[in-house]
């Protein structure tokens, strides 16, 4: 059996009745994953989440969905290029599908307003959760500091795993779920400085699932699932030029400004790509992007094949684009320029200020639900006093799917030492699942409604 045959499997956490009777082939199971993914609501919601600029029906700038589709196509091209030289027996269709779907799903766990939204949520959690816990529970057990650490972190990649598995119940193959995980550390674990520890890759709530993934693919205990490297590279390639193209399209950056900076500070490779693409002719950005991507496709596939053995062993510890070669350095220059000259523009900062107010406002409006003891929270429907009526209306705004997950997990989730703490942990997750799953427009509308409702 080749290494890839051991990595591309049909196994799920919960096999269906038909699969228990007769296990599906890896390809059939992964094709079924593909159908579930393309039709799931988290993917649809990406069309109303901002990539960089405020969404505008008249503009051609990217949303999270159009960005993810571009990442998916880049991932497909990378997968095909690697497969042409891979030198091992491998189910090629399944290999490509795993990469494509990991690319399509890579942003589904991001909250409204992207990475800025993550920062806002983390700040609120670190400030507000300790006093809310003291009101609801009082003193914590010896396990509680670890659980509080877990709750006070929010990371889109970890939320993606939770969203797809614990909330949506897609029951994807373990191979597909493994391909999604960019980081190996749990949010409840200390950062040790080892490989892929920079951010949390899963929450304590998904610990049983991650243990099952690691039991099936032992290399993911210490490193990444191999195809994750291709997903990460595809993402970097897709937004490197796209953010600048959107900035020019939106009028917050002129082509002349970009050209002046690039021809002054860019490497010779980047200058040559710019000049060959002919900025003064229609279709410039398409030609410019394609020229760089063609070379990056070659570079990334070469790096993957060069380090293939270490990648398959789980010991490779750097992204495929972290190399001192001209195309990779050119891409990094473009990304750095966008951070310096685009992300701090007035229009982008205005969007982030709106997101800051809305996210914190919605979280704060629902915070009283976290201050209640468990018995009071679960009996809100019977409250008739003025405060209870307000809290009950807040409770009724929580999605039925999320409430069902809360009721299930708050009663039976594994690895918790205290039942009261388990309930409160999943009550916090309930709020975070609700808010992080909102689109940009939804969270703004919810904030306006709550501000009016609060008088």
Short mmCIF file of C-alpha atoms in Angstrom, two decimals:
data_model
loop_
_atom_site.label_atom_id
_atom_site.label_comp_id
_atom_site.label_asym_id
_atom_site.label_seq_id
_atom_site.Cartn_x
_atom_site.Cartn_y
_atom_site.Cartn_z
CA UNK A 1 0.00 0.00 0.00
CA UNK A 2 1.33 3.45 -0.90
CA UNK A 3 1.40 6.30 1.62
CA UNK A 4 -1.47 7.97 -0.22
CA UNK A 5 -3.65 4.88 -0.14
CA UNK A 6 -3.36 4.98 3.66
CA UNK A 7 -4.29 8.67 3.68
CA UNK A 8 -7.23 8.68 1.27
CA UNK A 9 -9.92 6.59 2.94
CA UNK A 10 -13.71 6.28 2.99
CA UNK A 11 -13.94 6.18 6.79
CA UNK A 12 -16.25 8.61 8.61
CA UNK A 13 -16.82 9.14 12.31
CA UNK A 14 -20.41 7.92 11.88
CA UNK A 15 -20.76 5.39 9.06
CA UNK A 16 -24.17 5.24 7.41
CA UNK A 17 -26.23 2.05 7.47
CA UNK A 18 -25.32 1.30 3.86
CA UNK A 19 -21.62 1.84 4.56
CA UNK A 20 -21.77 -0.47 7.58
CA UNK A 21 -23.23 -3.16 5.36
CA UNK A 22 -20.77 -2.57 2.52
CA UNK A 23 -18.05 0.08 2.93
CA UNK A 24 -17.89 2.56 0.06
CA UNK A 25 -14.72 3.01 -1.95
CA UNK A 26 -12.58 6.01 -1.03
CA UNK A 27 -13.53 7.78 -4.26
CA UNK A 28 -17.26 7.17 -3.80
CA UNK A 29 -17.13 8.47 -0.21
CA UNK A 30 -15.13 11.55 -1.17
CA UNK A 31 -17.48 12.26 -4.09
CA UNK A 32 -20.36 12.08 -1.59
CA UNK A 33 -18.45 14.59 0.56
CA UNK A 34 -18.21 16.87 -2.44
CA UNK A 35 -21.96 16.90 -2.91
CA UNK A 36 -22.58 17.61 0.78
CA UNK A 37 -20.04 20.44 0.82
CA UNK A 38 -21.18 22.26 -2.31
CA UNK A 39 -24.78 22.27 -1.09
CA UNK A 40 -24.15 23.24 2.54
CA UNK A 41 -25.28 26.60 3.93
CA UNK A 42 -21.85 27.69 5.29
CA UNK A 43 -20.55 27.79 1.72
CA UNK A 44 -23.57 29.78 0.56
CA UNK A 45 -23.07 32.29 3.37
CA UNK A 46 -19.62 33.13 2.04
CA UNK A 47 -21.28 35.19 -0.71
CA UNK A 48 -22.30 37.74 1.96
CA UNK A 49 -18.96 37.91 3.77
CA UNK A 50 -16.36 40.52 2.93
CA UNK A 51 -12.97 39.56 1.53
CA UNK A 52 -11.38 43.01 1.93
CA UNK A 53 -13.80 45.69 0.74
CA UNK A 54 -17.43 46.39 1.66
CA UNK A 55 -19.78 44.32 -0.44
CA UNK A 56 -21.37 46.22 -3.32
CA UNK A 57 -23.76 44.71 -5.85
CA UNK A 58 -22.42 47.05 -8.54
CA UNK A 59 -18.78 46.19 -7.98
CA UNK A 60 -16.73 43.28 -9.26
CA UNK A 61 -14.65 43.01 -6.08
CA UNK A 62 -14.41 39.65 -4.41
CA UNK A 63 -16.52 38.21 -1.64
CA UNK A 64 -15.34 35.30 0.48
CA UNK A 65 -17.21 32.99 -1.87
CA UNK A 66 -15.63 34.22 -5.09
CA UNK A 67 -12.23 34.17 -3.35
CA UNK A 68 -12.83 30.58 -2.22
CA UNK A 69 -13.80 29.55 -5.75
CA UNK A 70 -10.53 31.02 -7.02
CA UNK A 71 -8.62 29.15 -4.31
CA UNK A 72 -10.46 25.97 -5.28
CA UNK A 73 -9.40 26.32 -8.93
CA UNK A 74 -5.80 27.08 -7.98
CA UNK A 75 -5.82 24.06 -5.67
CA UNK A 76 -7.09 21.89 -8.50
CA UNK A 77 -4.27 23.02 -10.78
CA UNK A 78 -1.69 22.38 -8.07
CA UNK A 79 -3.08 18.92 -7.37
CA UNK A 80 -2.97 17.96 -11.05
CA UNK A 81 0.59 19.24 -11.41
CA UNK A 82 1.76 17.26 -8.37
CA UNK A 83 -0.06 14.12 -9.52
CA UNK A 84 1.75 14.21 -12.85
CA UNK A 85 5.03 13.56 -11.01
CA UNK A 86 4.03 11.97 -7.73
CA UNK A 87 5.68 8.59 -8.24
CA UNK A 88 3.25 6.64 -6.04
CA UNK A 89 0.04 4.74 -6.56
CA UNK A 90 -2.78 7.14 -5.74
CA UNK A 91 -6.46 7.60 -6.49
CA UNK A 92 -6.07 10.74 -8.57
CA UNK A 93 -9.71 11.80 -8.63
CA UNK A 94 -9.99 11.48 -4.86
CA UNK A 95 -6.70 13.34 -4.37
CA UNK A 96 -7.90 16.28 -6.49
CA UNK A 97 -11.32 16.39 -4.84
CA UNK A 98 -9.83 16.45 -1.33
CA UNK A 99 -7.66 19.43 -2.26
CA UNK A 100 -10.47 21.26 -4.07
CA UNK A 101 -12.98 20.86 -1.24
CA UNK A 102 -10.42 21.83 1.41
CA UNK A 103 -9.83 24.99 -0.62
CA UNK A 104 -13.55 25.72 -0.96
CA UNK A 105 -14.06 25.27 2.80
CA UNK A 106 -10.93 27.02 4.07
CA UNK A 107 -12.78 30.23 5.08
CA UNK A 108 -16.19 28.93 6.21
CA UNK A 109 -15.34 29.32 9.90
CA UNK A 110 -14.30 32.96 9.58
CA UNK A 111 -16.56 35.35 11.51
CA UNK A 112 -18.11 38.49 10.01
CA UNK A 113 -15.41 40.94 8.89
CA UNK A 114 -12.76 38.25 8.64
CA UNK A 115 -9.56 38.41 10.66
CA UNK A 116 -10.50 41.78 12.14
CA UNK A 117 -13.68 40.10 13.41
CA UNK A 118 -11.56 37.41 15.06
CA UNK A 119 -9.57 40.07 16.94
CA UNK A 120 -12.77 41.77 18.14
CA UNK A 121 -14.28 38.49 19.35
CA UNK A 122 -11.09 37.42 21.16
CA UNK A 123 -10.88 40.79 22.92
CA UNK A 124 -14.50 40.51 24.08
CA UNK A 125 -14.05 36.92 25.25
CA UNK A 126 -10.94 37.68 27.29
CA UNK A 127 -12.58 40.67 28.96
CA UNK A 128 -16.12 39.44 29.56
CA UNK A 129 -16.04 35.68 30.10
CA UNK A 130 -14.38 35.59 33.55
CA UNK A 131 -16.98 37.81 35.30
CA UNK A 132 -19.85 36.09 33.46
CA UNK A 133 -18.56 32.70 34.63
CA UNK A 134 -18.37 33.92 38.23
CA UNK A 135 -21.98 35.09 38.02
CA UNK A 136 -23.25 31.84 36.51
CA UNK A 137 -21.08 29.22 38.24
CA UNK A 138 -18.90 30.79 40.88
CA UNK A 139 -15.64 28.96 41.49
CA UNK A 140 -14.23 26.69 38.82
CA UNK A 141 -12.81 23.17 39.07
CA UNK A 142 -9.16 22.29 38.49
CA UNK A 143 -10.04 21.72 34.81
CA UNK A 144 -11.70 25.09 34.35
CA UNK A 145 -8.59 27.25 33.60
CA UNK A 146 -7.91 25.01 30.58
CA UNK A 147 -11.53 25.28 29.40
CA UNK A 148 -11.54 29.06 29.86
CA UNK A 149 -8.35 29.30 27.80
CA UNK A 150 -10.10 27.31 25.09
CA UNK A 151 -13.17 29.58 25.10
CA UNK A 152 -11.15 32.79 25.06
CA UNK A 153 -9.57 31.98 21.72
CA UNK A 154 -11.34 32.19 18.39
CA UNK A 155 -9.77 30.98 15.16
CA UNK A 156 -11.49 30.52 11.82
CA UNK A 157 -9.79 27.21 11.05
CA UNK A 158 -10.88 25.67 14.36
CA UNK A 159 -14.38 27.05 13.88
CA UNK A 160 -14.55 25.51 10.39
CA UNK A 161 -14.04 22.05 11.86
CA UNK A 162 -16.70 22.70 14.50
CA UNK A 163 -19.14 24.22 12.04
CA UNK A 164 -18.96 21.43 9.49
CA UNK A 165 -18.92 18.52 11.92
CA UNK A 166 -20.60 19.47 15.20
CA UNK A 167 -23.16 22.00 13.93
CA UNK A 168 -23.94 21.08 10.33
CA UNK A 169 -23.46 17.35 10.91
CA UNK A 170 -22.05 16.80 7.42
CA UNK A 171 -20.22 13.69 8.66
CA UNK A 172 -17.44 14.15 6.11
CA UNK A 173 -14.73 11.55 5.68
CA UNK A 174 -11.86 11.74 8.13
CA UNK A 175 -9.58 12.37 5.14
CA UNK A 176 -11.52 15.49 4.15
CA UNK A 177 -11.64 16.79 7.72
CA UNK A 178 -7.90 16.17 8.14
CA UNK A 179 -7.17 18.12 4.95
CA UNK A 180 -8.87 21.17 6.48
CA UNK A 181 -6.64 21.41 9.56
CA UNK A 182 -3.83 23.92 9.10
CA UNK A 183 -2.75 23.78 12.75
CA UNK A 184 -2.27 20.87 15.14
CA UNK A 185 -2.63 22.60 18.52
CA UNK A 186 -5.89 22.57 20.44
CA UNK A 187 -7.14 25.93 21.75
CA UNK A 188 -6.94 24.39 25.24
CA UNK A 189 -3.24 23.53 24.84
CA UNK A 190 -0.18 25.69 25.37
CA UNK A 191 1.75 26.88 22.36
CA UNK A 192 5.05 24.99 22.49
CA UNK A 193 6.75 26.42 19.43
CA UNK A 194 6.56 23.11 17.58
CA UNK A 195 5.36 22.58 14.03
CA UNK A 196 2.05 24.24 13.12
CA UNK A 197 1.45 25.53 16.65
CA UNK A 198 1.00 29.23 15.74
CA UNK A 199 -2.78 29.15 16.05
CA UNK A 200 -5.33 26.69 17.46
CA UNK A 201 -6.60 24.16 14.96
CA UNK A 202 -9.49 22.80 17.03
CA UNK A 203 -11.47 23.43 20.21
CA UNK A 204 -11.94 21.20 23.24
CA UNK A 205 -15.46 20.50 21.96
CA UNK A 206 -13.99 18.71 18.92
CA UNK A 207 -11.30 16.84 20.84
CA UNK A 208 -12.97 13.41 20.39
CA UNK A 209 -13.14 13.94 16.62
CA UNK A 210 -9.51 15.06 16.42
CA UNK A 211 -8.44 12.04 18.44
CA UNK A 212 -10.19 9.81 15.91
CA UNK A 213 -8.50 11.63 13.00
CA UNK A 214 -5.12 11.23 14.67
CA UNK A 215 -5.72 7.57 15.38
CA UNK A 216 -6.42 7.01 11.68
CA UNK A 217 -3.63 9.34 10.44
CA UNK A 218 -0.87 9.30 13.10
CA UNK A 219 1.23 11.92 11.29
CA UNK A 220 -1.41 14.55 12.14
CA UNK A 221 -0.48 14.22 15.82
CA UNK A 222 2.76 16.09 15.15
CA UNK A 223 2.31 17.54 11.65
CA UNK A 224 -0.12 18.32 8.90
CA UNK A 225 -2.11 16.05 6.67
CA UNK A 226 -0.09 16.27 3.42
CA UNK A 227 -2.74 17.78 1.15
CA UNK A 228 -3.19 20.71 3.55
CA UNK A 229 0.10 22.11 2.21
CA UNK A 230 -1.48 22.47 -1.24
CA UNK A 231 -4.60 24.15 0.17
CA UNK A 232 -2.49 26.70 2.04
CA UNK A 233 -0.38 27.48 -1.04
CA UNK A 234 -3.49 27.85 -3.20
CA UNK A 235 -4.93 30.39 -0.75
CA UNK A 236 -1.73 32.44 -0.73
CA UNK A 237 -1.54 32.41 -4.52
CA UNK A 238 -5.17 33.41 -4.94
CA UNK A 239 -5.21 36.52 -2.78
CA UNK A 240 -1.68 37.77 -3.50
CA UNK A 241 -2.69 39.68 -6.65
CA UNK A 242 -6.47 39.68 -6.14
CA UNK A 243 -6.51 42.10 -3.19
CA UNK A 244 -4.56 44.66 -5.23
CA UNK A 245 -6.79 44.14 -8.25
CA UNK A 246 -9.85 44.79 -6.08
CA UNK A 247 -8.21 47.90 -4.61
CA UNK A 248 -7.67 49.33 -8.08
CA UNK A 249 -11.15 48.30 -9.21
CA UNK A 250 -12.65 49.99 -6.15
CA UNK A 251 -10.63 53.17 -6.70
CA UNK A 252 -8.81 53.14 -3.37
CA UNK A 253 -5.48 52.52 -5.11
CA UNK A 254 -4.39 53.73 -8.53
CA UNK A 255 -2.54 51.59 -11.00
CA UNK A 256 0.06 54.37 -11.19
CA UNK A 257 0.68 54.14 -7.41
CA UNK A 258 1.13 50.40 -7.61
CA UNK A 259 3.39 50.66 -10.65
CA UNK A 260 5.60 53.31 -9.03
CA UNK A 261 6.10 51.22 -5.91
CA UNK A 262 6.57 47.94 -7.75
CA UNK A 263 9.10 49.25 -10.28
CA UNK A 264 10.97 50.94 -7.46
CA UNK A 265 11.03 48.20 -4.79
CA UNK A 266 10.01 44.92 -6.45
CA UNK A 267 12.49 42.27 -7.53
CA UNK A 268 13.54 41.94 -11.15
CA UNK A 269 11.16 39.04 -11.70
CA UNK A 270 8.18 41.11 -10.56
CA UNK A 271 9.21 44.10 -12.66
CA UNK A 272 9.49 41.87 -15.70
CA UNK A 273 6.03 40.35 -15.11
CA UNK A 274 4.57 43.85 -14.84
CA UNK A 275 6.17 45.06 -18.04
CA UNK A 276 5.26 41.92 -19.98
CA UNK A 277 1.61 42.22 -18.89
CA UNK A 278 1.36 45.76 -20.39
CA UNK A 279 -0.47 47.83 -17.81
CA UNK A 280 -1.78 50.30 -20.36
CA UNK A 281 -3.81 47.69 -22.25
CA UNK A 282 -7.20 46.11 -21.33
CA UNK A 283 -7.06 42.86 -19.37
CA UNK A 284 -3.81 43.78 -17.64
CA UNK A 285 -4.51 42.18 -14.24
CA UNK A 286 -5.57 38.88 -15.79
CA UNK A 287 -2.28 38.68 -17.69
CA UNK A 288 -0.24 39.83 -14.70
CA UNK A 289 -1.89 37.34 -12.34
CA UNK A 290 -1.61 34.48 -14.81
CA UNK A 291 2.10 35.10 -15.45
CA UNK A 292 2.91 34.93 -11.74
CA UNK A 293 0.57 32.01 -11.07
CA UNK A 294 2.04 29.94 -13.89
CA UNK A 295 5.46 30.19 -12.27
CA UNK A 296 4.09 29.66 -8.78
CA UNK A 297 2.31 26.48 -9.88
CA UNK A 298 5.65 25.09 -11.02
CA UNK A 299 7.42 26.28 -7.87
CA UNK A 300 4.85 24.91 -5.42
CA UNK A 301 4.60 21.53 -7.12
CA UNK A 302 8.41 21.26 -7.20
CA UNK A 303 8.62 22.11 -3.50
CA UNK A 304 5.94 19.56 -2.64
CA UNK A 305 7.71 16.81 -4.58
CA UNK A 306 11.12 17.84 -3.20
CA UNK A 307 9.87 17.50 0.38
CA UNK A 308 7.32 14.77 -0.27
CA UNK A 309 8.86 12.20 2.04
CA UNK A 310 9.07 14.61 4.97
CA UNK A 311 5.51 15.80 4.25
CA UNK A 312 4.24 12.22 4.27
CA UNK A 313 6.09 11.57 7.54
CA UNK A 314 4.59 14.70 9.16
CA UNK A 315 8.02 16.27 9.74
CA UNK A 316 8.06 19.06 7.13
CA UNK A 317 7.69 22.33 9.04
CA UNK A 318 7.49 25.19 6.53
CA UNK A 319 4.89 26.33 3.97
CA UNK A 320 5.65 25.43 0.37
CA UNK A 321 5.96 29.10 -0.59
CA UNK A 322 8.43 29.93 2.20
CA UNK A 323 11.42 29.74 -0.14
CA UNK A 324 13.92 32.27 -1.44
CA UNK A 325 12.92 32.04 -5.07
CA UNK A 326 11.88 34.94 -7.28
CA UNK A 327 8.17 34.08 -7.82
CA UNK A 328 7.61 33.43 -4.08
CA UNK A 329 9.43 36.64 -3.13
CA UNK A 330 7.36 38.56 -5.69
CA UNK A 331 4.14 37.19 -4.21
CA UNK A 332 5.28 38.16 -0.71
CA UNK A 333 6.07 41.70 -1.90
CA UNK A 334 2.55 42.05 -3.30
CA UNK A 335 0.99 40.81 -0.05
CA UNK A 336 3.16 43.13 2.06
CA UNK A 337 2.30 46.09 -0.18
CA UNK A 338 -1.41 45.36 0.20
CA UNK A 339 -1.07 45.32 4.00
CA UNK A 340 0.81 48.62 3.99
CA UNK A 341 -1.12 50.51 1.35
CA UNK A 342 -4.59 48.96 1.07
CA UNK A 343 -5.75 47.53 4.40
CA UNK A 344 -5.23 50.85 6.19
CA UNK A 345 -7.22 52.87 3.66
CA UNK A 346 -10.15 54.87 4.95
CA UNK A 347 -12.78 52.67 3.26
CA UNK A 348 -11.38 49.45 4.69
CA UNK A 349 -10.97 50.95 8.18
CA UNK A 350 -14.53 52.31 8.05
CA UNK A 351 -15.78 48.78 7.33
CA UNK A 352 -13.76 47.45 10.26
CA UNK A 353 -15.12 50.11 12.60
CA UNK A 354 -18.66 49.10 11.63
CA UNK A 355 -17.74 45.50 12.29
CA UNK A 356 -16.17 46.38 15.63
CA UNK A 357 -19.31 48.13 16.85
CA UNK A 358 -21.69 45.50 15.52
CA UNK A 359 -19.83 42.43 16.77
CA UNK A 360 -19.18 43.80 20.24
CA UNK A 361 -22.71 45.17 20.41
CA UNK A 362 -24.32 41.83 19.54
CA UNK A 363 -22.07 39.87 21.89
CA UNK A 364 -22.79 42.30 24.72
CA UNK A 365 -26.55 42.20 24.08
CA UNK A 366 -26.55 38.40 24.48
CA UNK A 367 -24.10 38.38 27.41
CA UNK A 368 -26.90 38.28 30.06
CA UNK A 369 -27.75 34.77 28.84
CA UNK A 370 -24.28 33.68 29.97
CA UNK A 371 -24.68 35.22 33.42
CA UNK A 372 -27.60 32.97 34.32
CA UNK A 373 -27.27 29.76 36.36
CA UNK A 374 -28.11 26.71 34.27
CA UNK A 375 -31.59 26.23 35.75
CA UNK A 376 -32.58 29.81 34.96
CA UNK A 377 -31.22 29.58 31.42
CA UNK A 378 -33.04 26.34 30.59
CA UNK A 379 -36.33 27.59 32.06
CA UNK A 380 -36.47 30.95 30.29
CA UNK A 381 -39.66 30.00 28.46
CA UNK A 382 -41.54 30.06 31.76
CA UNK A 383 -40.32 33.51 32.86
CA UNK A 384 -43.01 36.21 32.97
CA UNK A 385 -41.18 39.08 34.69
CA UNK A 386 -39.88 42.01 32.64
CA UNK A 387 -36.23 40.94 32.68
CA UNK A 388 -37.20 37.36 31.91
CA UNK A 389 -39.27 38.42 28.93
CA UNK A 390 -36.30 40.29 27.44
CA UNK A 391 -33.97 37.35 28.04
CA UNK A 392 -36.52 34.95 26.56
CA UNK A 393 -36.69 37.03 23.37
CA UNK A 394 -32.92 36.97 23.11
CA UNK A 395 -32.99 33.20 23.61
CA UNK A 396 -35.55 32.83 20.82
CA UNK A 397 -33.18 34.54 18.36
CA UNK A 398 -30.72 31.66 18.66
CA UNK A 399 -30.92 29.24 15.70
CA UNK A 400 -32.71 25.90 16.33
CA UNK A 401 -29.78 23.95 14.85
CA UNK A 402 -27.36 25.57 17.29
CA UNK A 403 -29.71 25.07 20.23
CA UNK A 404 -30.02 21.38 19.35
CA UNK A 405 -26.21 21.05 19.35
CA UNK A 406 -26.07 22.84 22.72
CA UNK A 407 -28.66 20.52 24.27
CA UNK A 408 -26.92 17.42 22.93
CA UNK A 409 -23.38 18.34 23.94
CA UNK A 410 -24.14 20.06 27.24
CA UNK A 411 -25.52 16.74 28.50
CA UNK A 412 -23.13 14.18 27.09
CA UNK A 413 -19.87 15.58 25.64
CA UNK A 414 -16.77 13.68 26.74
CA UNK A 415 -13.73 14.77 28.77
CA UNK A 416 -15.48 17.24 31.08
CA UNK A 417 -14.98 16.78 34.84
CA UNK A 418 -17.89 19.01 35.94
CA UNK A 419 -21.42 18.85 34.54
CA UNK A 420 -22.09 22.50 35.40
CA UNK A 421 -18.95 23.62 33.61
CA UNK A 422 -19.76 21.46 30.61
CA UNK A 423 -23.18 23.12 30.31
CA UNK A 424 -21.73 26.63 30.56
CA UNK A 425 -18.91 25.80 28.12
CA UNK A 426 -21.44 24.81 25.47
CA UNK A 427 -23.64 27.79 26.29
CA UNK A 428 -20.69 30.04 25.38
CA UNK A 429 -20.09 27.94 22.26
CA UNK A 430 -23.77 28.43 21.39
CA UNK A 431 -23.33 32.21 21.37
CA UNK A 432 -20.03 32.05 19.48
CA UNK A 433 -21.47 29.67 16.89
CA UNK A 434 -24.42 32.03 16.37
CA UNK A 435 -22.39 35.23 16.04
CA UNK A 436 -19.47 33.81 14.04
CA UNK A 437 -21.88 32.23 11.57
CA UNK A 438 -23.50 35.55 10.72
CA UNK A 439 -22.79 37.27 7.43
CA UNK A 440 -21.51 40.85 7.47
CA UNK A 441 -24.93 42.23 6.57
CA UNK A 442 -26.71 39.99 9.10
CA UNK A 443 -24.59 41.11 12.06
CA UNK A 444 -25.13 44.76 11.12
CA UNK A 445 -28.89 44.21 10.89
CA UNK A 446 -28.94 42.32 14.20
CA UNK A 447 -27.01 45.12 15.87
CA UNK A 448 -29.40 47.76 14.58
CA UNK A 449 -32.38 45.71 15.75
CA UNK A 450 -30.90 45.20 19.22
CA UNK A 451 -29.96 48.85 19.58
CA UNK A 452 -33.53 49.82 18.76
CA UNK A 453 -34.89 47.02 20.94
CA UNK A 454 -32.77 48.20 23.87
CA UNK A 455 -34.12 51.69 23.39
#
